[in-house]
Amino acid sequence: MKLYNFELSGNCYKVRLLCALLGVPVEITDMDLPGGEHQRSPHIERNAFTQIPVLEDNGVTLRDSQAILIYIARKWGGDTWLPADAVSLATVAQWLMVAENEIARGPGDARLHDKFGRAVDIDVAREKAHRLLAIMDAHLARNEWLALGHPTIADIACMPYIAISHEGGVTLERYPAVQAWINRIKKLPNFIPMPGM
Amino acid sequence: MKLYNFELSGNCYKVRLLCALLGVPVEITDMDLPGGEHQRSPHIERNAFTQIPVLEDNGVTLRDSQAILIYIARKWGGDTWLPADAVSLATVAQWLMVAENEIARGPGDARLHDKFGRAVDIDVAREKAHRLLAIMDAHLARNEWLALGHPTIADIACMPYIAISHEGGVTLERYPAVQAWINRIKKLPNFIPMPGM
């Protein structure tokens, strides 16, 4: 497998993290995002949405970090990281959608503003972040892992931008259950961190 | 199955549509969204994110329209609407993520602004809509269906807010392949429309 990567992207990190946890080798190709390499050929032929990560494996090209987690979990993770029965699959997917939507528009956007100078309504992003964190904290006070009784790609998809939310001016002080959940993930065998974590 | 529904929501419609296409009976409970019923108990116990649709089935409660499509497709759709092998599952998931992210932030937000008076940067939403539609049109000029060689929940998830994008001031004039794709979906056996379509 070949991963088109940017070290400071939480979306790329979650792919690297799942590979590390599963012990799956992945060839990393770093992209020059500040230089706009992702917006030019040949990357736009890999992903018309001009984003990273992109994964190539056996002639298949996949975009979107959540979809890539699904692929790796189904191919290499047995039935642990993404069980295939209807209830488990949908329960995990609920949280993949939170990663794609609420986390991206909350802590993700706040960090894009503070760290990369992106044009974002920072007050709205931080307000969304805290609304989300309150929901997650209540959920994690009653559940050790987000989706099922054990770690799944739901946890891998949601953790990165929460764990580095301080880079967008969002503190986790008021969310002890979220902090405890991040620490549980950090203790998983073969865990690797990302810059800022 | 019981669906907590709002007739004008494209996210609720996509669930009703998949049930119709599969011939699966679903009990519809209409929610009073203008009256804020979704933001009060007992709905916040069903979904802490205070959104619709929510699906209840056999003691399982699911939120998020994309996750609900996954559940129904895996439970009732055989291997047609969401094949379970790693490549197919991830290929469909890529487009579920487009429904959750780019479609919601583009044509979805533009319609929220124009039709429901929601505070949205309308110029940004319409610009995102056209950037997305250009990508989808190029993809659909080469592919009959979004993800695989036949209709899947990728098409069901992405179509609604594209087909009613005129309600947000976004016209499909410049996107003939998108228009042809919508018409192919409308010709599927047992298709049902939504208001505005």
mmCIF file of C-alpha atoms in Angstrom:
data_model
loop_
_atom_site.group_PDB
_atom_site.id
_atom_site.type_symbol
_atom_site.label_atom_id
_atom_site.label_comp_id
_atom_site.label_asym_id
_atom_site.label_seq_id
_atom_site.Cartn_x
_atom_site.Cartn_y
_atom_site.Cartn_z
ATOM 1 C CA MET A 1 0.000 0.000 0.000
ATOM 2 C CA LYS A 2 1.141 3.514 -0.820
ATOM 3 C CA LEU A 3 -0.072 6.548 1.164
ATOM 4 C CA TYR A 4 0.111 10.102 -0.191
ATOM 5 C CA ASN A 5 0.767 11.851 3.079
ATOM 6 C CA PHE A 6 1.219 15.175 4.873
ATOM 7 C CA GLU A 7 2.766 14.840 8.314
ATOM 8 C CA LEU A 8 0.675 17.589 9.973
ATOM 9 C CA SER A 9 -2.660 16.326 8.636
ATOM 10 C CA GLY A 10 -4.769 14.512 11.234
ATOM 11 C CA ASN A 11 -6.555 12.760 8.370
ATOM 12 C CA CYS A 12 -3.275 11.297 7.107
ATOM 13 C CA TYR A 13 -2.178 10.471 10.658
ATOM 14 C CA LYS A 14 -5.265 8.338 11.308
ATOM 15 C CA VAL A 15 -4.322 6.142 8.334
ATOM 16 C CA ARG A 16 -0.710 5.837 9.549
ATOM 17 C CA LEU A 17 -2.010 5.026 13.053
ATOM 18 C CA LEU A 18 -4.313 2.213 11.906
ATOM 19 C CA CYS A 19 -1.501 0.701 9.831
ATOM 20 C CA ALA A 20 0.785 0.834 12.886
ATOM 21 C CA LEU A 21 -1.822 -0.758 15.180
ATOM 22 C CA LEU A 22 -2.450 -3.551 12.651
ATOM 23 C CA GLY A 23 1.238 -3.997 11.822
ATOM 24 C CA VAL A 24 0.518 -3.413 8.128
ATOM 25 C CA PRO A 25 3.432 -1.996 6.129
ATOM 26 C CA VAL A 26 2.656 1.170 4.189
ATOM 27 C CA GLU A 27 4.899 3.152 1.860
ATOM 28 C CA ILE A 28 4.696 6.866 2.708
ATOM 29 C CA THR A 29 4.967 9.505 -0.029
ATOM 30 C CA ASP A 30 5.098 12.992 1.483
ATOM 31 C CA MET A 31 3.301 15.701 -0.491
ATOM 32 C CA ASP A 32 4.387 19.343 -0.653
ATOM 33 C CA LEU A 33 1.093 20.915 0.458
ATOM 34 C CA PRO A 34 2.490 24.433 1.032
ATOM 35 C CA GLY A 35 3.797 24.220 -2.559
ATOM 36 C CA GLY A 36 0.368 23.162 -3.859
ATOM 37 C CA GLU A 37 1.480 19.719 -5.094
ATOM 38 C CA HIS A 38 -1.967 18.277 -4.202
ATOM 39 C CA GLN A 39 -3.705 20.720 -6.554
ATOM 40 C CA ARG A 40 -1.702 19.790 -9.645
ATOM 41 C CA SER A 41 -1.334 16.817 -11.940
ATOM 42 C CA PRO A 42 -0.705 13.953 -11.233
ATOM 43 C CA HIS A 43 -2.481 14.304 -7.858
ATOM 44 C CA ILE A 44 -5.734 15.685 -9.285
ATOM 45 C CA GLU A 45 -5.994 12.504 -11.379
ATOM 46 C CA ARG A 46 -5.696 10.498 -8.135
ATOM 47 C CA ASN A 47 -8.259 12.676 -6.364
ATOM 48 C CA ALA A 48 -10.380 15.273 -8.158
ATOM 49 C CA PHE A 49 -11.185 16.759 -4.728
ATOM 50 C CA THR A 50 -7.422 17.663 -4.519
ATOM 51 C CA GLN A 51 -7.070 16.367 -0.974
ATOM 52 C CA ILE A 52 -4.861 14.051 0.966
ATOM 53 C CA PRO A 53 -4.704 11.295 2.112
ATOM 54 C CA VAL A 54 -4.938 9.104 -0.967
ATOM 55 C CA LEU A 55 -4.206 5.375 -0.757
ATOM 56 C CA GLU A 56 -3.090 3.199 -3.658
ATOM 57 C CA ASP A 57 -3.199 -0.587 -3.341
ATOM 58 C CA ASN A 58 -3.237 -3.231 -6.066
ATOM 59 C CA GLY A 59 -4.427 -0.803 -8.735
ATOM 60 C CA VAL A 60 -7.158 0.650 -6.504
ATOM 61 C CA THR A 61 -7.013 4.374 -5.672
ATOM 62 C CA LEU A 62 -8.984 5.576 -2.642
ATOM 63 C CA ARG A 63 -9.583 9.080 -1.307
ATOM 64 C CA ASP A 64 -11.069 10.269 2.015
ATOM 65 C CA SER A 65 -9.495 9.204 5.289
ATOM 66 C CA GLN A 66 -12.662 7.566 6.636
ATOM 67 C CA ALA A 67 -13.142 5.475 3.480
ATOM 68 C CA ILE A 68 -9.457 4.488 3.609
ATOM 69 C CA LEU A 69 -9.849 3.336 7.241
ATOM 70 C CA ILE A 70 -12.802 1.199 6.137
ATOM 71 C CA TYR A 71 -10.697 -0.370 3.387
ATOM 72 C CA ILE A 72 -7.707 -1.170 5.602
ATOM 73 C CA ALA A 73 -9.881 -2.464 8.465
ATOM 74 C CA ARG A 74 -11.873 -4.781 6.183
ATOM 75 C CA LYS A 75 -8.783 -5.994 4.342
ATOM 76 C CA TRP A 76 -6.374 -6.433 7.256
ATOM 77 C CA GLY A 77 -8.291 -6.024 10.529
ATOM 78 C CA GLY A 78 -10.364 -9.208 10.655
ATOM 79 C CA ASP A 79 -13.704 -8.588 12.346
ATOM 80 C CA THR A 80 -12.236 -6.489 15.153
ATOM 81 C CA TRP A 81 -11.739 -2.980 13.812
ATOM 82 C CA LEU A 82 -14.831 -2.957 11.575
ATOM 83 C CA PRO A 83 -17.260 -5.855 12.035
ATOM 84 C CA ALA A 84 -19.340 -6.449 8.880
ATOM 85 C CA ASP A 85 -22.776 -7.205 10.399
ATOM 86 C CA ALA A 86 -25.424 -4.533 9.783
ATOM 87 C CA VAL A 87 -25.708 -3.216 13.356
ATOM 88 C CA SER A 88 -21.958 -3.008 14.053
ATOM 89 C CA LEU A 89 -21.143 -1.535 10.651
ATOM 90 C CA ALA A 90 -23.789 1.186 11.013
ATOM 91 C CA THR A 91 -22.840 1.900 14.629
ATOM 92 C CA VAL A 92 -19.211 2.452 13.643
ATOM 93 C CA ALA A 93 -20.305 4.452 10.570
ATOM 94 C CA GLN A 94 -22.264 6.887 12.773
ATOM 95 C CA TRP A 95 -18.967 7.982 14.297
ATOM 96 C CA LEU A 96 -17.100 8.020 10.984
ATOM 97 C CA MET A 97 -19.730 10.577 9.932
ATOM 98 C CA VAL A 98 -19.021 12.613 13.079
ATOM 99 C CA ALA A 99 -15.345 12.640 12.048
ATOM 100 C CA GLU A 100 -16.304 13.764 8.537
ATOM 101 C CA ASN A 101 -18.748 16.431 9.672
ATOM 102 C CA GLU A 102 -18.870 17.701 13.267
ATOM 103 C CA ILE A 103 -15.174 17.137 14.063
ATOM 104 C CA ALA A 104 -14.032 18.669 10.760
ATOM 105 C CA ARG A 105 -16.305 21.720 11.189
ATOM 106 C CA GLY A 106 -15.466 22.150 14.895
ATOM 107 C CA PRO A 107 -11.947 21.390 16.203
ATOM 108 C CA GLY A 108 -10.675 20.717 12.661
ATOM 109 C CA ASP A 109 -11.669 24.121 11.298
ATOM 110 C CA ALA A 110 -10.478 25.921 14.466
ATOM 111 C CA ARG A 111 -7.022 24.369 13.990
ATOM 112 C CA LEU A 112 -6.992 25.221 10.251
ATOM 113 C CA HIS A 113 -7.569 28.840 11.275
ATOM 114 C CA ASP A 114 -5.030 29.080 14.079
ATOM 115 C CA LYS A 115 -2.266 26.884 12.671
ATOM 116 C CA PHE A 116 -2.578 27.373 8.914
ATOM 117 C CA GLY A 117 -4.263 30.801 8.649
ATOM 118 C CA ARG A 118 -7.279 29.435 6.780
ATOM 119 C CA ALA A 119 -10.314 31.780 6.419
ATOM 120 C CA VAL A 120 -12.697 30.297 8.991
ATOM 121 C CA ASP A 121 -15.235 31.866 11.372
ATOM 122 C CA ILE A 122 -13.183 30.969 14.432
ATOM 123 C CA ASP A 123 -15.926 31.712 16.977
ATOM 124 C CA VAL A 124 -18.382 29.431 15.179
ATOM 125 C CA ALA A 125 -15.769 26.656 14.856
ATOM 126 C CA ARG A 126 -14.896 26.798 18.573
ATOM 127 C CA GLU A 127 -18.550 26.886 19.584
ATOM 128 C CA LYS A 128 -19.207 23.803 17.425
ATOM 129 C CA ALA A 129 -16.160 22.129 18.985
ATOM 130 C CA HIS A 130 -17.459 22.611 22.520
ATOM 131 C CA ARG A 131 -20.988 21.496 21.636
ATOM 132 C CA LEU A 132 -19.508 18.319 20.144
ATOM 133 C CA LEU A 133 -17.119 17.733 23.054
ATOM 134 C CA ALA A 134 -19.977 17.948 25.561
ATOM 135 C CA ILE A 135 -21.864 15.244 23.629
ATOM 136 C CA MET A 136 -18.762 13.053 23.314
ATOM 137 C CA ASP A 137 -17.886 13.477 27.001
ATOM 138 C CA ALA A 138 -21.361 12.359 28.116
ATOM 139 C CA HIS A 139 -21.145 9.374 25.745
ATOM 140 C CA LEU A 140 -17.635 8.398 26.846
ATOM 141 C CA ALA A 141 -18.556 8.684 30.526
ATOM 142 C CA ARG A 142 -20.815 5.671 29.905
ATOM 143 C CA ASN A 143 -18.771 3.874 27.192
ATOM 144 C CA GLU A 144 -15.097 2.967 27.096
ATOM 145 C CA TRP A 145 -14.959 3.166 23.291
ATOM 146 C CA LEU A 146 -17.083 5.227 20.884
ATOM 147 C CA ALA A 147 -18.942 2.580 18.884
ATOM 148 C CA LEU A 148 -18.572 -0.941 20.288
ATOM 149 C CA GLY A 149 -17.227 -2.679 23.404
ATOM 150 C CA HIS A 150 -13.694 -2.574 22.000
ATOM 151 C CA PRO A 151 -11.602 -0.145 19.922
ATOM 152 C CA THR A 152 -12.740 0.251 16.305
ATOM 153 C CA ILE A 153 -11.949 2.619 13.440
ATOM 154 C CA ALA A 154 -14.589 4.917 14.972
ATOM 155 C CA ASP A 155 -12.057 5.727 17.708
ATOM 156 C CA ILE A 156 -9.193 6.037 15.216
ATOM 157 C CA ALA A 157 -11.221 8.352 12.957
ATOM 158 C CA CYS A 158 -12.423 10.663 15.731
ATOM 159 C CA MET A 159 -9.413 10.907 18.046
ATOM 160 C CA PRO A 160 -6.764 12.885 16.096
ATOM 161 C CA TYR A 161 -8.414 16.315 15.748
ATOM 162 C CA ILE A 162 -9.829 16.027 19.296
ATOM 163 C CA ALA A 163 -6.403 15.219 20.759
ATOM 164 C CA ILE A 164 -4.767 18.226 19.045
ATOM 165 C CA SER A 165 -7.714 20.594 19.496
ATOM 166 C CA HIS A 166 -5.501 22.906 21.610
ATOM 167 C CA GLU A 167 -3.857 23.876 18.291
ATOM 168 C CA GLY A 168 -7.179 25.572 17.495
ATOM 169 C CA GLY A 169 -7.588 27.163 20.915
ATOM 170 C CA VAL A 170 -9.985 24.488 22.187
ATOM 171 C CA THR A 171 -9.068 23.022 25.580
ATOM 172 C CA LEU A 172 -10.257 19.630 26.857
ATOM 173 C CA GLU A 173 -10.213 20.739 30.532
ATOM 174 C CA ARG A 174 -13.978 20.366 30.988
ATOM 175 C CA TYR A 175 -14.123 16.930 29.304
ATOM 176 C CA PRO A 176 -12.484 14.332 31.584
ATOM 177 C CA ALA A 177 -14.107 11.335 29.869
ATOM 178 C CA VAL A 178 -12.748 12.510 26.500
ATOM 179 C CA GLN A 179 -9.267 12.855 28.015
ATOM 180 C CA ALA A 180 -9.467 9.350 29.539
ATOM 181 C CA TRP A 181 -10.552 7.934 26.141
ATOM 182 C CA ILE A 182 -7.582 9.571 24.370
ATOM 183 C CA ASN A 183 -5.278 8.046 26.992
ATOM 184 C CA ARG A 184 -6.805 4.602 26.435
ATOM 185 C CA ILE A 185 -6.077 4.913 22.710
ATOM 186 C CA LYS A 186 -2.512 6.041 23.438
ATOM 187 C CA LYS A 187 -1.988 2.839 25.440
ATOM 188 C CA LEU A 188 -2.965 0.501 22.586
ATOM 189 C CA PRO A 189 -0.057 -1.761 21.500
ATOM 190 C CA ASN A 190 2.015 -0.191 18.681
ATOM 191 C CA PHE A 191 0.385 3.244 19.079
ATOM 192 C CA ILE A 192 2.231 6.080 17.299
ATOM 193 C CA PRO A 193 1.605 9.805 17.960
ATOM 194 C CA MET A 194 1.406 12.716 15.510
ATOM 195 C CA PRO A 195 3.161 16.108 15.787
ATOM 196 C CA GLY A 196 1.445 18.271 18.426
ATOM 197 C CA MET A 197 0.044 15.302 20.334
ATOM 198 C CA MET B 1 -38.481 -0.276 11.467
ATOM 199 C CA LYS B 2 -39.546 3.148 12.700
ATOM 200 C CA LEU B 3 -38.258 6.358 11.086
ATOM 201 C CA TYR B 4 -38.357 9.731 12.849
ATOM 202 C CA ASN B 5 -38.979 11.874 9.812
ATOM 203 C CA PHE B 6 -39.370 15.395 8.436
ATOM 204 C CA GLU B 7 -40.912 15.503 4.987
ATOM 205 C CA LEU B 8 -38.764 18.393 3.655
ATOM 206 C CA SER B 9 -35.459 16.900 4.819
ATOM 207 C CA GLY B 10 -33.395 15.367 2.037
ATOM 208 C CA ASN B 11 -31.639 13.249 4.658
ATOM 209 C CA CYS B 12 -34.956 11.706 5.747
ATOM 210 C CA TYR B 13 -36.046 11.341 2.127
ATOM 211 C CA LYS B 14 -33.008 9.237 1.214
ATOM 212 C CA VAL B 15 -34.002 6.714 3.901
ATOM 213 C CA ARG B 16 -37.617 6.631 2.679
ATOM 214 C CA LEU B 17 -36.323 6.223 -0.894
ATOM 215 C CA LEU B 18 -34.078 3.247 -0.107
ATOM 216 C CA CYS B 19 -36.940 1.551 1.785
ATOM 217 C CA ALA B 20 -39.215 2.104 -1.230
ATOM 218 C CA LEU B 21 -36.643 0.734 -3.706
ATOM 219 C CA LEU B 22 -36.086 -2.349 -1.525
ATOM 220 C CA GLY B 23 -39.780 -2.802 -0.748
ATOM 221 C CA VAL B 24 -39.039 -2.689 2.985
ATOM 222 C CA PRO B 25 -41.933 -1.468 5.144
ATOM 223 C CA VAL B 26 -41.088 1.451 7.452
ATOM 224 C CA GLU B 27 -43.296 3.181 10.000
ATOM 225 C CA ILE B 28 -43.022 6.962 9.607
ATOM 226 C CA THR B 29 -43.241 9.268 12.644
ATOM 227 C CA ASP B 30 -43.291 12.907 11.550
ATOM 228 C CA MET B 31 -41.433 15.325 13.820
ATOM 229 C CA ASP B 32 -42.454 18.954 14.423
ATOM 230 C CA LEU B 33 -39.135 20.559 13.520
ATOM 231 C CA PRO B 34 -40.457 24.157 13.360
ATOM 232 C CA GLY B 35 -41.768 23.558 16.907
ATOM 233 C CA GLY B 36 -38.357 22.263 18.064
ATOM 234 C CA GLU B 37 -39.531 18.726 18.889
ATOM 235 C CA HIS B 38 -36.137 17.336 17.822
ATOM 236 C CA GLN B 39 -34.343 19.443 20.440
ATOM 237 C CA ARG B 40 -36.365 18.197 23.408
ATOM 238 C CA SER B 41 -36.802 14.956 25.331
ATOM 239 C CA PRO B 42 -37.488 12.221 24.285
ATOM 240 C CA HIS B 43 -35.705 12.939 20.975
ATOM 241 C CA ILE B 44 -32.409 14.060 22.567
ATOM 242 C CA GLU B 45 -32.222 10.643 24.242
ATOM 243 C CA ARG B 46 -32.570 9.057 20.793
ATOM 244 C CA ASN B 47 -29.958 11.374 19.286
ATOM 245 C CA ALA B 48 -27.783 13.688 21.373
ATOM 246 C CA PHE B 49 -26.932 15.564 18.145
ATOM 247 C CA THR B 50 -30.676 16.562 18.051
ATOM 248 C CA GLN B 51 -31.045 15.711 14.380
ATOM 249 C CA ILE B 52 -33.320 13.685 12.166
ATOM 250 C CA PRO B 53 -33.527 11.092 10.711
ATOM 251 C CA VAL B 54 -33.345 8.536 13.504
ATOM 252 C CA LEU B 55 -34.153 4.877 12.850
ATOM 253 C CA GLU B 56 -35.313 2.387 15.475
ATOM 254 C CA ASP B 57 -35.284 -1.330 14.725
ATOM 255 C CA ASN B 58 -35.280 -4.284 17.114
ATOM 256 C CA GLY B 59 -34.056 -2.201 20.057
ATOM 257 C CA VAL B 60 -31.287 -0.558 18.006
ATOM 258 C CA THR B 61 -31.368 3.242 17.614
ATOM 259 C CA LEU B 62 -29.367 4.757 14.757
ATOM 260 C CA ARG B 63 -28.683 8.382 13.841
ATOM 261 C CA ASP B 64 -27.177 9.920 10.672
ATOM 262 C CA SER B 65 -28.776 9.282 7.301
ATOM 263 C CA GLN B 66 -25.639 7.775 5.763
ATOM 264 C CA ALA B 67 -25.210 5.295 8.641
ATOM 265 C CA ILE B 68 -28.912 4.412 8.399
ATOM 266 C CA LEU B 69 -28.537 3.691 4.665
ATOM 267 C CA ILE B 70 -25.626 1.374 5.489
ATOM 268 C CA TYR B 71 -27.770 -0.468 8.048
ATOM 269 C CA ILE B 72 -30.767 -0.926 5.750
ATOM 270 C CA ALA B 73 -28.621 -1.916 2.763
ATOM 271 C CA ARG B 74 -26.683 -4.542 4.738
ATOM 272 C CA LYS B 75 -29.815 -5.903 6.436
ATOM 273 C CA TRP B 76 -32.224 -5.925 3.469
ATOM 274 C CA GLY B 77 -30.301 -5.181 0.289
ATOM 275 C CA GLY B 78 -28.271 -8.369 -0.194
ATOM 276 C CA ASP B 79 -24.922 -7.610 -1.808
ATOM 277 C CA THR B 80 -26.337 -5.173 -4.352
ATOM 278 C CA TRP B 81 -26.763 -1.838 -2.617
ATOM 279 C CA LEU B 82 -23.671 -2.137 -0.405
ATOM 280 C CA PRO B 83 -21.302 -5.017 -1.198
ATOM 281 C CA ALA B 84 -19.249 -6.021 1.865
ATOM 282 C CA ASP B 85 -15.836 -6.667 0.270
ATOM 283 C CA ALA B 86 -13.128 -4.146 1.191
ATOM 284 C CA VAL B 87 -12.811 -2.431 -2.207
ATOM 285 C CA SER B 88 -16.554 -2.056 -2.868
ATOM 286 C CA LEU B 89 -17.351 -0.979 0.683
ATOM 287 C CA ALA B 90 -14.649 1.704 0.648
ATOM 288 C CA THR B 91 -15.559 2.863 -2.864
ATOM 289 C CA VAL B 92 -19.189 3.373 -1.816
ATOM 290 C CA ALA B 93 -18.051 4.968 1.476
ATOM 291 C CA GLN B 94 -16.034 7.603 -0.427
ATOM 292 C CA TRP B 95 -19.320 8.954 -1.808
ATOM 293 C CA LEU B 96 -21.183 8.628 1.496
ATOM 294 C CA MET B 97 -18.509 10.982 2.842
ATOM 295 C CA VAL B 98 -19.162 13.390 -0.044
ATOM 296 C CA ALA B 99 -22.845 13.368 0.987
ATOM 297 C CA GLU B 100 -21.865 14.044 4.607
ATOM 298 C CA ASN B 101 -19.361 16.774 3.794
ATOM 299 C CA GLU B 102 -19.203 18.456 0.379
ATOM 300 C CA ILE B 103 -22.907 18.080 -0.475
ATOM 301 C CA ALA B 104 -24.021 19.238 2.978
ATOM 302 C CA ARG B 105 -21.681 22.252 2.914
ATOM 303 C CA GLY B 106 -22.507 23.141 -0.704
ATOM 304 C CA PRO B 107 -26.038 22.623 -2.093
ATOM 305 C CA GLY B 108 -27.339 21.565 1.341
ATOM 306 C CA ASP B 109 -26.277 24.752 3.102
ATOM 307 C CA ALA B 110 -27.414 26.945 0.180
ATOM 308 C CA ARG B 111 -30.911 25.442 0.473
ATOM 309 C CA LEU B 112 -30.921 25.839 4.281
ATOM 310 C CA HIS B 113 -30.251 29.531 3.693
ATOM 311 C CA ASP B 114 -32.789 30.168 0.935
ATOM 312 C CA LYS B 115 -35.603 27.882 2.092
ATOM 313 C CA PHE B 116 -35.281 27.911 5.884
ATOM 314 C CA GLY B 117 -33.529 31.230 6.560
ATOM 315 C CA ARG B 118 -30.549 29.603 8.231
ATOM 316 C CA ALA B 119 -27.468 31.813 8.858
ATOM 317 C CA VAL B 120 -25.122 30.595 6.127
ATOM 318 C CA ASP B 121 -22.540 32.375 3.949
ATOM 319 C CA ILE B 122 -24.607 31.897 0.809
ATOM 320 C CA ASP B 123 -21.850 32.891 -1.636
ATOM 321 C CA VAL B 124 -19.445 30.350 -0.125
ATOM 322 C CA ALA B 125 -22.108 27.628 -0.139
ATOM 323 C CA ARG B 126 -22.986 28.222 -3.809
ATOM 324 C CA GLU B 127 -19.318 28.347 -4.799
ATOM 325 C CA LYS B 128 -18.729 25.022 -3.024
ATOM 326 C CA ALA B 129 -21.813 23.601 -4.761
ATOM 327 C CA HIS B 130 -20.505 24.482 -8.222
ATOM 328 C CA ARG B 131 -17.000 23.209 -7.475
ATOM 329 C CA LEU B 132 -18.549 19.897 -6.376
ATOM 330 C CA LEU B 133 -20.945 19.714 -9.331
ATOM 331 C CA ALA B 134 -18.084 20.172 -11.785
ATOM 332 C CA ILE B 135 -16.254 17.211 -10.203
ATOM 333 C CA MET B 136 -19.400 15.066 -10.149
ATOM 334 C CA ASP B 137 -20.266 15.946 -13.755
ATOM 335 C CA ALA B 138 -16.820 14.890 -14.994
ATOM 336 C CA HIS B 139 -17.092 11.649 -12.988
ATOM 337 C CA LEU B 140 -20.617 10.893 -14.214
ATOM 338 C CA ALA B 141 -19.685 11.610 -17.821
ATOM 339 C CA ARG B 142 -17.487 8.478 -17.566
ATOM 340 C CA ASN B 143 -19.564 6.423 -15.095
ATOM 341 C CA GLU B 144 -23.264 5.574 -15.111
ATOM 342 C CA TRP B 145 -23.393 5.341 -11.300
ATOM 343 C CA LEU B 146 -21.247 7.046 -8.664
ATOM 344 C CA ALA B 147 -19.440 4.131 -7.003
ATOM 345 C CA LEU B 148 -19.876 0.813 -8.813
ATOM 346 C CA GLY B 149 -21.252 -0.515 -12.109
ATOM 347 C CA HIS B 150 -24.799 -0.513 -10.701
ATOM 348 C CA PRO B 151 -26.826 1.705 -8.349
ATOM 349 C CA THR B 152 -25.692 1.641 -4.702
ATOM 350 C CA ILE B 153 -26.443 3.669 -1.587
ATOM 351 C CA ALA B 154 -23.745 6.082 -2.832
ATOM 352 C CA ASP B 155 -26.253 7.267 -5.457
ATOM 353 C CA ILE B 156 -29.122 7.338 -2.935
ATOM 354 C CA ALA B 157 -27.052 9.322 -0.424
ATOM 355 C CA CYS B 158 -25.798 11.916 -2.912
ATOM 356 C CA MET B 159 -28.795 12.492 -5.167
ATOM 357 C CA PRO B 160 -31.398 14.290 -2.992
ATOM 358 C CA TYR B 161 -29.678 17.613 -2.248
ATOM 359 C CA ILE B 162 -28.273 17.714 -5.796
ATOM 360 C CA ALA B 163 -31.709 17.169 -7.349
ATOM 361 C CA ILE B 164 -33.283 19.982 -5.279
ATOM 362 C CA SER B 165 -30.286 22.319 -5.441
ATOM 363 C CA HIS B 166 -32.435 24.922 -7.260
ATOM 364 C CA GLU B 167 -34.072 25.525 -3.855
ATOM 365 C CA GLY B 168 -30.710 27.019 -2.863
ATOM 366 C CA GLY B 169 -30.248 29.015 -6.065
ATOM 367 C CA VAL B 170 -27.916 26.457 -7.651
ATOM 368 C CA THR B 171 -28.862 25.430 -11.194
ATOM 369 C CA LEU B 172 -27.749 22.201 -12.871
ATOM 370 C CA GLU B 173 -27.756 23.739 -16.384
ATOM 371 C CA ARG B 174 -24.002 23.349 -16.857
ATOM 372 C CA TYR B 175 -23.954 19.730 -15.626
ATOM 373 C CA PRO B 176 -25.637 17.468 -18.203
ATOM 374 C CA ALA B 177 -24.083 14.245 -16.853
ATOM 375 C CA VAL B 178 -25.416 15.029 -13.375
ATOM 376 C CA GLN B 179 -28.875 15.638 -14.832
ATOM 377 C CA ALA B 180 -28.760 12.331 -16.750
ATOM 378 C CA TRP B 181 -27.708 10.498 -13.553
ATOM 379 C CA ILE B 182 -30.641 11.969 -11.600
ATOM 380 C CA ASN B 183 -32.971 10.816 -14.381
ATOM 381 C CA ARG B 184 -31.507 7.300 -14.249
ATOM 382 C CA ILE B 185 -32.243 7.167 -10.501
ATOM 383 C CA LYS B 186 -35.780 8.458 -11.095
ATOM 384 C CA LYS B 187 -36.377 5.523 -13.468
ATOM 385 C CA LEU B 188 -35.447 2.842 -10.912
ATOM 386 C CA PRO B 189 -38.402 0.532 -10.110
ATOM 387 C CA ASN B 190 -40.450 1.797 -7.115
ATOM 388 C CA PHE B 191 -38.750 5.229 -7.101
ATOM 389 C CA ILE B 192 -40.533 7.864 -4.998
ATOM 390 C CA PRO B 193 -39.832 11.641 -5.207
ATOM 391 C CA MET B 194 -39.576 14.220 -2.428
ATOM 392 C CA PRO B 195 -41.259 17.651 -2.294
ATOM 393 C CA GLY B 196 -39.493 20.100 -4.651
ATOM 394 C CA MET B 197 -38.141 17.349 -6.908
#
